[in-house]
PDB file of C-alpha atoms in Angstrom:
ATOM      1  CA  MET A   1      99.624 126.202  76.952  1.00 66.00           C
ATOM      2  CA  ALA A   2     100.228 123.316  79.349  1.00 72.00           C
ATOM      3  CA  GLU A   3     103.015 123.454  81.909  1.00 80.00           C
ATOM      4  CA  LEU A   4     106.206 121.921  80.508  1.00 82.00           C
ATOM      5  CA  LYS A   5     107.225 118.841  82.514  1.00 84.00           C
ATOM      6  CA  THR A   6     110.874 117.771  82.515  1.00 89.00           C
ATOM      7  CA  ALA A   7     113.071 115.204  84.215  1.00 92.00           C
ATOM      8  CA  GLU A   8     116.826 114.792  84.034  1.00 93.00           C
ATOM      9  CA  VAL A   9     118.312 111.366  84.742  1.00 94.00           C
ATOM     10  CA  VAL A  10     122.050 110.758  85.175  1.00 95.00           C
ATOM     11  CA  LEU A  11     123.331 107.181  85.318  1.00 94.00           C
ATOM     12  CA  ARG A  12     126.437 107.180  87.496  1.00 86.00           C
ATOM     13  CA  ASN A  13     129.459 104.947  86.909  1.00 83.00           C
ATOM     14  CA  LYS A  14     128.352 102.637  89.718  1.00 81.00           C
ATOM     15  CA  ASN A  15     126.430  99.711  88.214  1.00 88.00           C
ATOM     16  CA  TYR A  16     122.877 100.931  87.550  1.00 93.00           C
ATOM     17  CA  LEU A  17     122.568 103.744  90.085  1.00 93.00           C
ATOM     18  CA  ALA A  18     120.690 106.614  88.451  1.00 95.00           C
ATOM     19  CA  GLU A  19     119.826 109.964  89.966  1.00 94.00           C
ATOM     20  CA  ALA A  20     116.840 111.889  88.670  1.00 94.00           C
ATOM     21  CA  LYS A  21     115.710 115.462  89.229  1.00 95.00           C
ATOM     22  CA  THR A  22     112.330 116.921  88.413  1.00 93.00           C
ATOM     23  CA  ARG A  23     111.418 120.430  89.581  1.00 92.00           C
ATOM     24  CA  ASN A  24     112.872 120.515  93.141  1.00 93.00           C
ATOM     25  CA  HIS A  25     112.600 116.777  93.761  1.00 94.00           C
ATOM     26  CA  PHE A  26     115.288 114.116  93.616  1.00 95.00           C
ATOM     27  CA  LEU A  27     114.763 110.400  93.001  1.00 94.00           C
ATOM     28  CA  THR A  28     117.132 107.453  93.028  1.00 95.00           C
ATOM     29  CA  MET A  29     116.760 104.525  90.668  1.00 96.00           C
ATOM     30  CA  ASP A  30     118.631 101.254  90.671  1.00 96.00           C
ATOM     31  CA  GLN A  31     118.235  97.614  89.797  1.00 96.00           C
ATOM     32  CA  SER A  32     117.858  94.770  92.267  1.00 94.00           C
ATOM     33  CA  VAL A  33     120.961  92.916  93.393  1.00 95.00           C
ATOM     34  CA  ALA A  34     119.834  89.937  91.300  1.00 95.00           C
ATOM     35  CA  ALA A  35     119.751  92.183  88.213  1.00 94.00           C
ATOM     36  CA  GLY A  36     123.267  93.574  88.834  1.00 93.00           C
ATOM     37  CA  GLY A  37     122.422  96.665  90.881  1.00 93.00           C
ATOM     38  CA  ASP A  38     122.764  97.539  94.548  1.00 94.00           C
ATOM     39  CA  ASP A  39     119.006  97.898  95.226  1.00 95.00           C
ATOM     40  CA  SER A  40     119.568 101.555  96.194  1.00 93.00           C
ATOM     41  CA  GLY A  41     116.205 102.653  94.821  1.00 95.00           C
ATOM     42  CA  ALA A  42     113.139 101.599  92.902  1.00 95.00           C
ATOM     43  CA  THR A  43     113.587 100.376  89.342  1.00 95.00           C
ATOM     44  CA  PRO A  44     112.359 102.482  86.411  1.00 94.00           C
ATOM     45  CA  VAL A  45     109.457 100.035  85.947  1.00 94.00           C
ATOM     46  CA  GLU A  46     108.515 100.393  89.627  1.00 96.00           C
ATOM     47  CA  TYR A  47     108.499 104.183  89.223  1.00 95.00           C
ATOM     48  CA  LEU A  48     106.276 103.805  86.157  1.00 94.00           C
ATOM     49  CA  LEU A  49     103.829 101.610  88.083  1.00 95.00           C
ATOM     50  CA  THR A  50     103.877 104.164  90.913  1.00 96.00           C
ATOM     51  CA  ALA A  51     103.261 107.015  88.462  1.00 95.00           C
ATOM     52  CA  ILE A  52     100.230 105.229  87.023  1.00 95.00           C
ATOM     53  CA  GLY A  53      98.802 104.484  90.476  1.00 96.00           C
ATOM     54  CA  GLY A  54      99.390 108.039  91.653  1.00 96.00           C
ATOM     55  CA  CYS A  55      97.845 109.531  88.540  1.00 96.00           C
ATOM     56  CA  VAL A  56      94.779 107.262  88.624  1.00 96.00           C
ATOM     57  CA  SER A  57      94.150 107.989  92.311  1.00 97.00           C
ATOM     58  CA  MET A  58      94.525 111.766  91.825  1.00 97.00           C
ATOM     59  CA  THR A  59      92.290 111.692  88.740  1.00 96.00           C
ATOM     60  CA  LEU A  60      89.609 109.801  90.681  1.00 97.00           C
ATOM     61  CA  ARG A  61      89.877 112.178  93.655  1.00 97.00           C
ATOM     62  CA  THR A  62      89.343 115.157  91.322  1.00 96.00           C
ATOM     63  CA  TYR A  63      86.294 113.522  89.714  1.00 96.00           C
ATOM     64  CA  ALA A  64      84.754 112.548  93.060  1.00 97.00           C
ATOM     65  CA  GLU A  65      85.332 115.974  94.649  1.00 97.00           C
ATOM     66  CA  LEU A  66      83.739 117.761  91.684  1.00 96.00           C
ATOM     67  CA  ARG A  67      80.622 115.655  92.295  1.00 97.00           C
ATOM     68  CA  GLY A  68      80.675 115.994  96.076  1.00 97.00           C
ATOM     69  CA  TRP A  69      81.256 112.270  96.614  1.00 97.00           C
ATOM     70  CA  ASP A  70      82.975 111.258  99.859  1.00 96.00           C
ATOM     71  CA  ILE A  71      84.838 108.113  98.814  1.00 97.00           C
ATOM     72  CA  GLY A  72      87.573 108.298 101.471  1.00 97.00           C
ATOM     73  CA  GLU A  73      91.043 106.952 100.778  1.00 97.00           C
ATOM     74  CA  ILE A  74      91.747 105.630  97.303  1.00 98.00           C
ATOM     75  CA  THR A  75      94.145 102.705  96.921  1.00 97.00           C
ATOM     76  CA  VAL A  76      95.467 101.747  93.482  1.00 97.00           C
ATOM     77  CA  ASN A  77      97.611  98.623  93.111  1.00 96.00           C
ATOM     78  CA  VAL A  78      99.355  98.474  89.727  1.00 96.00           C
ATOM     79  CA  THR A  79     101.079  95.217  88.819  1.00 96.00           C
ATOM     80  CA  GLN A  80     103.141  94.167  85.810  1.00 95.00           C
ATOM     81  CA  HIS A  81     102.360  90.701  84.413  1.00 95.00           C
ATOM     82  CA  GLN A  82     103.697  88.564  81.609  1.00 94.00           C
ATOM     83  CA  ASP A  83     101.876  85.882  79.658  1.00 94.00           C
ATOM     84  CA  GLU A  84     102.066  84.233  76.225  1.00 95.00           C
ATOM     85  CA  ASN A  85     100.821  87.486  74.621  1.00 93.00           C
ATOM     86  CA  GLY A  86     103.483  89.684  76.259  1.00 92.00           C
ATOM     87  CA  THR A  87     103.619  92.162  79.111  1.00 91.00           C
ATOM     88  CA  TYR A  88     100.518  93.836  80.510  1.00 92.00           C
ATOM     89  CA  LEU A  89      99.479  95.797  83.569  1.00 93.00           C
ATOM     90  CA  THR A  90      96.578  95.416  85.960  1.00 94.00           C
ATOM     91  CA  GLU A  91      95.063  98.105  88.169  1.00 94.00           C
ATOM     92  CA  GLU A  92      93.091  97.218  91.264  1.00 96.00           C
ATOM     93  CA  ILE A  93      91.257 100.246  92.641  1.00 97.00           C
ATOM     94  CA  ALA A  94      89.686 100.305  96.113  1.00 97.00           C
ATOM     95  CA  PHE A  95      87.812 103.011  97.994  1.00 97.00           C
ATOM     96  CA  GLU A  96      87.678 103.382 101.759  1.00 97.00           C
ATOM     97  CA  LYS A  97      83.965 104.275 101.662  1.00 97.00           C
ATOM     98  CA  GLU A  98      81.151 102.375 100.005  1.00 96.00           C
ATOM     99  CA  ILE A  99      80.273 103.476  96.484  1.00 96.00           C
ATOM    100  CA  THR A 100      77.124 102.838  94.468  1.00 96.00           C
ATOM    101  CA  ALA A 101      76.995 100.805  91.257  1.00 96.00           C
ATOM    102  CA  GLU A 102      76.495 104.030  89.297  1.00 97.00           C
ATOM    103  CA  GLN A 103      79.521 105.661  90.983  1.00 97.00           C
ATOM    104  CA  ARG A 104      81.585 102.532  90.263  1.00 96.00           C
ATOM    105  CA  LYS A 105      80.670 102.710  86.571  1.00 96.00           C
ATOM    106  CA  LYS A 106      81.539 106.419  86.288  1.00 96.00           C
ATOM    107  CA  LEU A 107      84.755 106.103  88.306  1.00 97.00           C
ATOM    108  CA  MET A 108      85.975 103.261  86.066  1.00 95.00           C
ATOM    109  CA  VAL A 109      85.472 105.429  82.979  1.00 94.00           C
ATOM    110  CA  PHE A 110      87.235 108.376  84.585  1.00 93.00           C
ATOM    111  CA  ALA A 111      90.177 106.188  85.764  1.00 94.00           C
ATOM    112  CA  GLY A 112      90.955 105.628  82.074  1.00 91.00           C
ATOM    113  CA  LYS A 113      91.421 109.382  81.615  1.00 91.00           C
ATOM    114  CA  CYS A 114      94.582 109.481  83.752  1.00 91.00           C
ATOM    115  CA  PRO A 115      97.228 111.277  81.631  1.00 91.00           C
ATOM    116  CA  VAL A 116     100.051 108.909  82.643  1.00 92.00           C
ATOM    117  CA  ALA A 117      98.052 105.794  81.717  1.00 87.00           C
ATOM    118  CA  LYS A 118      97.143 107.428  78.399  1.00 86.00           C
ATOM    119  CA  MET A 119     100.858 108.004  77.715  1.00 88.00           C
ATOM    120  CA  VAL A 120     101.651 104.368  78.464  1.00 87.00           C
ATOM    121  CA  LYS A 121      98.835 103.216  76.191  1.00 85.00           C
ATOM    122  CA  GLY A 122     100.671 104.843  73.309  1.00 82.00           C
ATOM    123  CA  GLU A 123      98.938 108.183  72.956  1.00 70.00           C
ATOM    124  CA  THR A 124     102.160 110.210  73.342  1.00 77.00           C
ATOM    125  CA  ARG A 125     104.950 110.432  70.766  1.00 80.00           C
ATOM    126  CA  ILE A 126     108.555 110.272  71.994  1.00 80.00           C
ATOM    127  CA  VAL A 127     111.099 112.137  69.884  1.00 87.00           C
ATOM    128  CA  SER A 128     114.674 111.075  70.764  1.00 86.00           C
ATOM    129  CA  SER A 129     118.013 112.628  69.850  1.00 86.00           C
ATOM    130  CA  ILE A 130     121.646 112.171  70.839  1.00 87.00           C
ATOM    131  CA  LEU A 131     123.369 115.435  71.777  1.00 88.00           C
TER     132      LEU A 131
END
């Protein structure tokens, strides 16, 4: 059975300041001043973009190490966009070391296997309740 992942988020009575705890780690979320917050932390969307980038980079590192590929640092820029069809995300992935065309092809396929990106793409159900 997979390890159960949990996060608790408490929105304080101060505008949009939220405090989150997961395992032994604490995060602060807020909205920008323009959106009514105090800009005391990243927004939930910024944390989501960060989670996708972190997951993609770690997934690619695992794949490359299993094959003995030295690809160096992995940089993933995830950006939210909006157009006439709605909101979408782009990922720009860069490697410190040169990679071959065949490695590029395989790494692109494996990047799509990131569990966080799969969740965002709608492969995970969310069951909500009010306690």
